[in-house]
JSON list of C-alpha atoms in Angstrom, two decimals:
[
{"chain": "L", "resi": 24, "resn": "UNK", "atom": "CA", "xyz": [-3.48, 20.27, 9.54]},
{"chain": "L", "resi": 25, "resn": "UNK", "atom": "CA", "xyz": [-1.36, 18.00, 7.27]},
{"chain": "L", "resi": 26, "resn": "UNK", "atom": "CA", "xyz": [-2.83, 15.29, 5.58]},
{"chain": "L", "resi": 27, "resn": "UNK", "atom": "CA", "xyz": [-1.50, 11.69, 8.07]},
{"chain": "L", "resi": 28, "resn": "UNK", "atom": "CA", "xyz": [-1.96, 8.45, 9.14]},
{"chain": "L", "resi": 29, "resn": "UNK", "atom": "CA", "xyz": [-2.39, 7.86, 12.53]},
{"chain": "L", "resi": 30, "resn": "UNK", "atom": "CA", "xyz": [-0.09, 3.84, 13.59]},
{"chain": "L", "resi": 31, "resn": "UNK", "atom": "CA", "xyz": [-1.93, 2.87, 17.28]},
{"chain": "L", "resi": 32, "resn": "UNK", "atom": "CA", "xyz": [-1.25, -0.39, 18.94]},
{"chain": "L", "resi": 33, "resn": "UNK", "atom": "CA", "xyz": [-3.76, -2.56, 18.67]},
{"chain": "L", "resi": 34, "resn": "UNK", "atom": "CA", "xyz": [-4.28, -3.49, 22.49]},
{"chain": "L", "resi": 35, "resn": "UNK", "atom": "CA", "xyz": [-3.12, -0.48, 24.59]},
{"chain": "L", "resi": 36, "resn": "UNK", "atom": "CA", "xyz": [-4.37, 2.30, 21.68]},
{"chain": "L", "resi": 37, "resn": "UNK", "atom": "CA", "xyz": [-1.22, 3.47, 22.18]},
{"chain": "L", "resi": 38, "resn": "UNK", "atom": "CA", "xyz": [-0.52, 5.91, 19.53]},
{"chain": "L", "resi": 39, "resn": "UNK", "atom": "CA", "xyz": [3.07, 4.74, 18.02]},
{"chain": "L", "resi": 40, "resn": "UNK", "atom": "CA", "xyz": [3.33, 6.99, 15.26]},
{"chain": "L", "resi": 41, "resn": "UNK", "atom": "CA", "xyz": [2.14, 9.85, 12.37]},
{"chain": "L", "resi": 42, "resn": "UNK", "atom": "CA", "xyz": [2.80, 9.52, 8.55]},
{"chain": "L", "resi": 43, "resn": "UNK", "atom": "CA", "xyz": [3.04, 12.61, 7.05]},
{"chain": "L", "resi": 44, "resn": "UNK", "atom": "CA", "xyz": [3.57, 13.08, 3.08]},
{"chain": "L", "resi": 45, "resn": "UNK", "atom": "CA", "xyz": [0.57, 13.15, 1.41]},
{"chain": "L", "resi": 46, "resn": "UNK", "atom": "CA", "xyz": [-1.33, 15.92, -1.21]},
{"chain": "L", "resi": 47, "resn": "UNK", "atom": "CA", "xyz": [-3.92, 15.66, 0.14]},
{"chain": "L", "resi": 48, "resn": "UNK", "atom": "CA", "xyz": [-6.00, 13.72, 2.43]},
{"chain": "L", "resi": 49, "resn": "UNK", "atom": "CA", "xyz": [-6.21, 10.67, 2.72]},
{"chain": "L", "resi": 50, "resn": "UNK", "atom": "CA", "xyz": [-8.62, 8.56, 0.94]},
{"chain": "L", "resi": 51, "resn": "UNK", "atom": "CA", "xyz": [-8.13, 5.20, 0.41]},
{"chain": "L", "resi": 52, "resn": "UNK", "atom": "CA", "xyz": [-5.35, 2.90, 2.85]},
{"chain": "L", "resi": 53, "resn": "UNK", "atom": "CA", "xyz": [-5.08, -0.44, 1.18]},
{"chain": "L", "resi": 54, "resn": "UNK", "atom": "CA", "xyz": [-2.94, -3.22, 2.81]},
{"chain": "L", "resi": 55, "resn": "UNK", "atom": "CA", "xyz": [0.22, -4.72, 0.27]},
{"chain": "L", "resi": 56, "resn": "UNK", "atom": "CA", "xyz": [2.43, -7.81, 0.66]},
{"chain": "L", "resi": 57, "resn": "UNK", "atom": "CA", "xyz": [5.98, -6.98, 0.28]},
{"chain": "L", "resi": 58, "resn": "UNK", "atom": "CA", "xyz": [8.63, -9.33, 0.89]},
{"chain": "L", "resi": 59, "resn": "UNK", "atom": "CA", "xyz": [10.76, -8.42, 4.25]},
{"chain": "L", "resi": 60, "resn": "UNK", "atom": "CA", "xyz": [13.81, -9.56, 5.98]},
{"chain": "L", "resi": 61, "resn": "UNK", "atom": "CA", "xyz": [12.95, -11.80, 8.61]},
{"chain": "L", "resi": 62, "resn": "UNK", "atom": "CA", "xyz": [12.72, -10.29, 12.05]},
{"chain": "L", "resi": 63, "resn": "UNK", "atom": "CA", "xyz": [15.85, -10.77, 14.76]},
{"chain": "L", "resi": 64, "resn": "UNK", "atom": "CA", "xyz": [15.02, -12.21, 18.34]},
{"chain": "L", "resi": 65, "resn": "UNK", "atom": "CA", "xyz": [11.06, -11.12, 18.94]},
{"chain": "L", "resi": 66, "resn": "UNK", "atom": "CA", "xyz": [7.70, -12.03, 16.23]},
{"chain": "L", "resi": 67, "resn": "UNK", "atom": "CA", "xyz": [5.48, -9.13, 14.14]},
{"chain": "L", "resi": 68, "resn": "UNK", "atom": "CA", "xyz": [5.32, -6.15, 16.70]},
{"chain": "L", "resi": 69, "resn": "UNK", "atom": "CA", "xyz": [1.09, -5.53, 17.67]},
{"chain": "L", "resi": 70, "resn": "UNK", "atom": "CA", "xyz": [0.20, -3.03, 16.05]},
{"chain": "L", "resi": 71, "resn": "UNK", "atom": "CA", "xyz": [-3.16, -1.66, 13.58]},
{"chain": "L", "resi": 72, "resn": "UNK", "atom": "CA", "xyz": [-1.62, -3.33, 10.27]},
{"chain": "L", "resi": 73, "resn": "UNK", "atom": "CA", "xyz": [-1.73, -6.55, 11.95]},
{"chain": "L", "resi": 74, "resn": "UNK", "atom": "CA", "xyz": [-5.48, -6.03, 12.37]},
{"chain": "L", "resi": 75, "resn": "UNK", "atom": "CA", "xyz": [-5.34, -6.10, 7.76]},
{"chain": "L", "resi": 76, "resn": "UNK", "atom": "CA", "xyz": [-3.49, -8.70, 7.68]},
{"chain": "L", "resi": 77, "resn": "UNK", "atom": "CA", "xyz": [-2.60, -10.30, 4.49]},
{"chain": "L", "resi": 78, "resn": "UNK", "atom": "CA", "xyz": [-4.86, -14.06, 3.92]},
{"chain": "L", "resi": 79, "resn": "UNK", "atom": "CA", "xyz": [-3.26, -17.27, 3.53]},
{"chain": "L", "resi": 80, "resn": "UNK", "atom": "CA", "xyz": [-3.99, -21.05, 3.38]},
{"chain": "L", "resi": 81, "resn": "UNK", "atom": "CA", "xyz": [-5.81, -22.01, 6.00]},
{"chain": "L", "resi": 82, "resn": "UNK", "atom": "CA", "xyz": [-2.96, -24.28, 7.15]},
{"chain": "L", "resi": 83, "resn": "UNK", "atom": "CA", "xyz": [-0.75, -20.94, 8.34]},
{"chain": "L", "resi": 84, "resn": "UNK", "atom": "CA", "xyz": [-1.74, -18.10, 10.25]},
{"chain": "L", "resi": 85, "resn": "UNK", "atom": "CA", "xyz": [-1.85, -14.96, 8.25]},
{"chain": "L", "resi": 86, "resn": "UNK", "atom": "CA", "xyz": [1.29, -12.59, 8.48]},
{"chain": "L", "resi": 87, "resn": "UNK", "atom": "CA", "xyz": [0.80, -9.68, 9.80]},
{"chain": "L", "resi": 88, "resn": "UNK", "atom": "CA", "xyz": [1.15, -7.20, 6.63]},
{"chain": "L", "resi": 89, "resn": "UNK", "atom": "CA", "xyz": [3.53, -3.94, 7.57]},
{"chain": "L", "resi": 90, "resn": "UNK", "atom": "CA", "xyz": [2.84, -2.60, 4.22]},
{"chain": "L", "resi": 91, "resn": "UNK", "atom": "CA", "xyz": [0.12, -0.32, 3.62]},
{"chain": "L", "resi": 92, "resn": "UNK", "atom": "CA", "xyz": [-0.50, 2.29, -0.32]},
{"chain": "L", "resi": 93, "resn": "UNK", "atom": "CA", "xyz": [-1.92, 5.52, 0.58]},
{"chain": "L", "resi": 94, "resn": "UNK", "atom": "CA", "xyz": [-4.28, 7.31, -2.33]},
{"chain": "L", "resi": 95, "resn": "UNK", "atom": "CA", "xyz": [-5.33, 10.73, -1.95]},
{"chain": "L", "resi": 96, "resn": "UNK", "atom": "CA", "xyz": [-6.39, 13.66, -3.00]},
{"chain": "L", "resi": 97, "resn": "UNK", "atom": "CA", "xyz": [-4.62, 15.49, -4.63]},
{"chain": "L", "resi": 98, "resn": "UNK", "atom": "CA", "xyz": [-3.73, 12.27, -6.97]},
{"chain": "L", "resi": 99, "resn": "UNK", "atom": "CA", "xyz": [-0.73, 11.59, -4.44]},
{"chain": "L", "resi": 100, "resn": "UNK", "atom": "CA", "xyz": [-0.28, 7.35, -3.73]},
{"chain": "L", "resi": 101, "resn": "UNK", "atom": "CA", "xyz": [2.38, 6.62, -1.52]},
{"chain": "L", "resi": 102, "resn": "UNK", "atom": "CA", "xyz": [3.60, 3.17, 0.04]},
{"chain": "L", "resi": 103, "resn": "UNK", "atom": "CA", "xyz": [4.28, 3.36, 3.32]},
{"chain": "L", "resi": 104, "resn": "UNK", "atom": "CA", "xyz": [5.87, 1.13, 6.57]},
{"chain": "L", "resi": 105, "resn": "UNK", "atom": "CA", "xyz": [3.56, 1.01, 9.55]},
{"chain": "L", "resi": 106, "resn": "UNK", "atom": "CA", "xyz": [5.87, -1.05, 11.71]},
{"chain": "L", "resi": 107, "resn": "UNK", "atom": "CA", "xyz": [8.30, 2.44, 11.92]},
{"chain": "L", "resi": 108, "resn": "UNK", "atom": "CA", "xyz": [6.53, 5.09, 9.78]},
{"chain": "L", "resi": 109, "resn": "UNK", "atom": "CA", "xyz": [8.54, 5.59, 7.56]},
{"chain": "L", "resi": 110, "resn": "UNK", "atom": "CA", "xyz": [7.72, 6.57, 3.87]},
{"chain": "L", "resi": 111, "resn": "UNK", "atom": "CA", "xyz": [9.41, 3.87, 1.13]},
{"chain": "L", "resi": 112, "resn": "UNK", "atom": "CA", "xyz": [7.65, 5.55, -2.33]},
{"chain": "L", "resi": 113, "resn": "UNK", "atom": "CA", "xyz": [5.75, 7.82, -3.43]},
{"chain": "L", "resi": 114, "resn": "UNK", "atom": "CA", "xyz": [4.17, 6.52, -7.09]},
{"chain": "L", "resi": 115, "resn": "UNK", "atom": "CA", "xyz": [5.06, 9.16, -9.48]},
{"chain": "L", "resi": 116, "resn": "UNK", "atom": "CA", "xyz": [2.47, 11.12, -10.11]},
{"chain": "L", "resi": 117, "resn": "UNK", "atom": "CA", "xyz": [1.35, 11.97, -13.48]},
{"chain": "L", "resi": 118, "resn": "UNK", "atom": "CA", "xyz": [-1.58, 14.28, -11.85]},
{"chain": "L", "resi": 119, "resn": "UNK", "atom": "CA", "xyz": [-3.90, 16.14, -9.77]},
{"chain": "L", "resi": 120, "resn": "UNK", "atom": "CA", "xyz": [-6.95, 13.81, -9.69]},
{"chain": "L", "resi": 121, "resn": "UNK", "atom": "CA", "xyz": [-7.19, 12.93, -6.76]},
{"chain": "L", "resi": 122, "resn": "UNK", "atom": "CA", "xyz": [-8.05, 10.03, -6.24]},
{"chain": "L", "resi": 123, "resn": "UNK", "atom": "CA", "xyz": [-11.61, 7.54, -6.33]},
{"chain": "L", "resi": 124, "resn": "UNK", "atom": "CA", "xyz": [-10.25, 3.82, -5.70]},
{"chain": "L", "resi": 125, "resn": "UNK", "atom": "CA", "xyz": [-7.13, 1.37, -4.70]},
{"chain": "L", "resi": 126, "resn": "UNK", "atom": "CA", "xyz": [-6.70, -1.69, -4.56]},
{"chain": "L", "resi": 127, "resn": "UNK", "atom": "CA", "xyz": [-3.69, -4.34, -4.42]},
{"chain": "L", "resi": 128, "resn": "UNK", "atom": "CA", "xyz": [-3.09, -7.78, -5.27]},
{"chain": "L", "resi": 129, "resn": "UNK", "atom": "CA", "xyz": [0.05, -10.18, -5.38]},
{"chain": "L", "resi": 130, "resn": "UNK", "atom": "CA", "xyz": [1.92, -10.05, -9.18]},
{"chain": "L", "resi": 131, "resn": "UNK", "atom": "CA", "xyz": [1.26, -12.95, -10.85]},
{"chain": "L", "resi": 132, "resn": "UNK", "atom": "CA", "xyz": [5.39, -12.99, -10.98]},
{"chain": "L", "resi": 133, "resn": "UNK", "atom": "CA", "xyz": [5.14, -13.12, -6.62]},
{"chain": "L", "resi": 134, "resn": "UNK", "atom": "CA", "xyz": [8.68, -13.17, -5.59]},
{"chain": "L", "resi": 135, "resn": "UNK", "atom": "CA", "xyz": [11.05, -10.59, -4.49]},
{"chain": "L", "resi": 136, "resn": "UNK", "atom": "CA", "xyz": [11.47, -8.26, -7.52]},
{"chain": "L", "resi": 137, "resn": "UNK", "atom": "CA", "xyz": [7.73, -8.54, -8.09]},
{"chain": "L", "resi": 138, "resn": "UNK", "atom": "CA", "xyz": [6.38, -9.68, -5.65]},
{"chain": "L", "resi": 139, "resn": "UNK", "atom": "CA", "xyz": [2.53, -7.07, -6.14]},
{"chain": "L", "resi": 140, "resn": "UNK", "atom": "CA", "xyz": [0.36, -5.09, -8.37]},
{"chain": "L", "resi": 141, "resn": "UNK", "atom": "CA", "xyz": [-1.09, -1.63, -7.76]},
{"chain": "L", "resi": 142, "resn": "UNK", "atom": "CA", "xyz": [-4.59, -0.20, -9.76]},
{"chain": "L", "resi": 143, "resn": "UNK", "atom": "CA", "xyz": [-4.62, 2.95, -8.81]},
{"chain": "L", "resi": 144, "resn": "UNK", "atom": "CA", "xyz": [-8.41, 5.04, -10.53]},
{"chain": "L", "resi": 145, "resn": "UNK", "atom": "CA", "xyz": [-8.54, 8.35, -11.01]},
{"chain": "L", "resi": 146, "resn": "UNK", "atom": "CA", "xyz": [-11.06, 11.25, -10.56]},
{"chain": "L", "resi": 147, "resn": "UNK", "atom": "CA", "xyz": [-10.33, 11.63, -14.41]},
{"chain": "L", "resi": 148, "resn": "UNK", "atom": "CA", "xyz": [-11.29, 8.55, -15.38]},
{"chain": "L", "resi": 149, "resn": "UNK", "atom": "CA", "xyz": [-7.85, 7.72, -15.99]},
{"chain": "L", "resi": 150, "resn": "UNK", "atom": "CA", "xyz": [-7.01, 3.35, -14.50]},
{"chain": "L", "resi": 151, "resn": "UNK", "atom": "CA", "xyz": [-3.55, 3.24, -13.64]},
{"chain": "L", "resi": 152, "resn": "UNK", "atom": "CA", "xyz": [-1.78, -0.69, -13.20]},
{"chain": "L", "resi": 153, "resn": "UNK", "atom": "CA", "xyz": [1.90, -0.74, -11.08]},
{"chain": "L", "resi": 154, "resn": "UNK", "atom": "CA", "xyz": [3.98, -3.32, -10.98]},
{"chain": "L", "resi": 155, "resn": "UNK", "atom": "CA", "xyz": [6.28, -3.65, -7.60]},
{"chain": "L", "resi": 156, "resn": "UNK", "atom": "CA", "xyz": [9.80, -3.75, -8.40]},
{"chain": "L", "resi": 157, "resn": "UNK", "atom": "CA", "xyz": [11.26, -4.31, -5.33]},
{"chain": "L", "resi": 158, "resn": "UNK", "atom": "CA", "xyz": [10.45, -3.89, -1.84]},
{"chain": "L", "resi": 159, "resn": "UNK", "atom": "CA", "xyz": [10.20, -0.54, -2.25]},
{"chain": "L", "resi": 160, "resn": "UNK", "atom": "CA", "xyz": [9.58, 0.89, -6.12]},
{"chain": "L", "resi": 161, "resn": "UNK", "atom": "CA", "xyz": [6.90, 1.15, -8.90]},
{"chain": "L", "resi": 162, "resn": "UNK", "atom": "CA", "xyz": [7.02, 1.10, -12.36]},
{"chain": "L", "resi": 163, "resn": "UNK", "atom": "CA", "xyz": [3.78, 2.34, -14.16]},
{"chain": "L", "resi": 164, "resn": "UNK", "atom": "CA", "xyz": [3.24, -0.94, -16.61]},
{"chain": "L", "resi": 165, "resn": "UNK", "atom": "CA", "xyz": [-0.55, 0.79, -17.85]},
{"chain": "L", "resi": 166, "resn": "UNK", "atom": "CA", "xyz": [-2.23, 3.60, -18.70]},
{"chain": "L", "resi": 167, "resn": "UNK", "atom": "CA", "xyz": [-6.19, 3.39, -19.29]},
{"chain": "L", "resi": 168, "resn": "UNK", "atom": "CA", "xyz": [-8.22, 6.65, -19.77]},
{"chain": "L", "resi": 169, "resn": "UNK", "atom": "CA", "xyz": [-12.01, 6.99, -19.73]},
{"chain": "L", "resi": 170, "resn": "UNK", "atom": "CA", "xyz": [-11.74, 2.97, -18.59]},
{"chain": "L", "resi": 171, "resn": "UNK", "atom": "CA", "xyz": [-14.71, 1.50, -17.61]},
{"chain": "L", "resi": 172, "resn": "UNK", "atom": "CA", "xyz": [-13.96, -2.13, -14.85]},
{"chain": "L", "resi": 173, "resn": "UNK", "atom": "CA", "xyz": [-16.32, -4.86, -13.86]},
{"chain": "L", "resi": 174, "resn": "UNK", "atom": "CA", "xyz": [-15.57, -6.90, -11.35]},
{"chain": "L", "resi": 175, "resn": "UNK", "atom": "CA", "xyz": [-17.01, -10.12, -12.01]}
]
């Protein structure tokens, strides 16, 4: 079968949609806080994505994350809208080495034109840093070969 990510409604367990587009088995899925236009009428959808909500100050309710990044065994990294299953963008491929780590955090410039940074590590020991350039695109900001990263 094809590599895919399936989204279910949290409360009912109903399958909402399946997202295809990965180049290999999906190894990582991380929530990404991206700007989104205000919803008309109703509040956020109650999907499985609501479980993976972006952190917010204690005085505010967490915002549901509607966008995720996935990393796969074929070296691909995709940005998805989990509300409707749309593949928003594929980070340009720089090889076929399987993704071994994936993280997304708010950008230092967190705004509509640069909301987040994605860090992708692969089996070859390469670490790539991508900065979002809008709701559905990323720009490569750095490549580090034989990278060894320590988190303190």
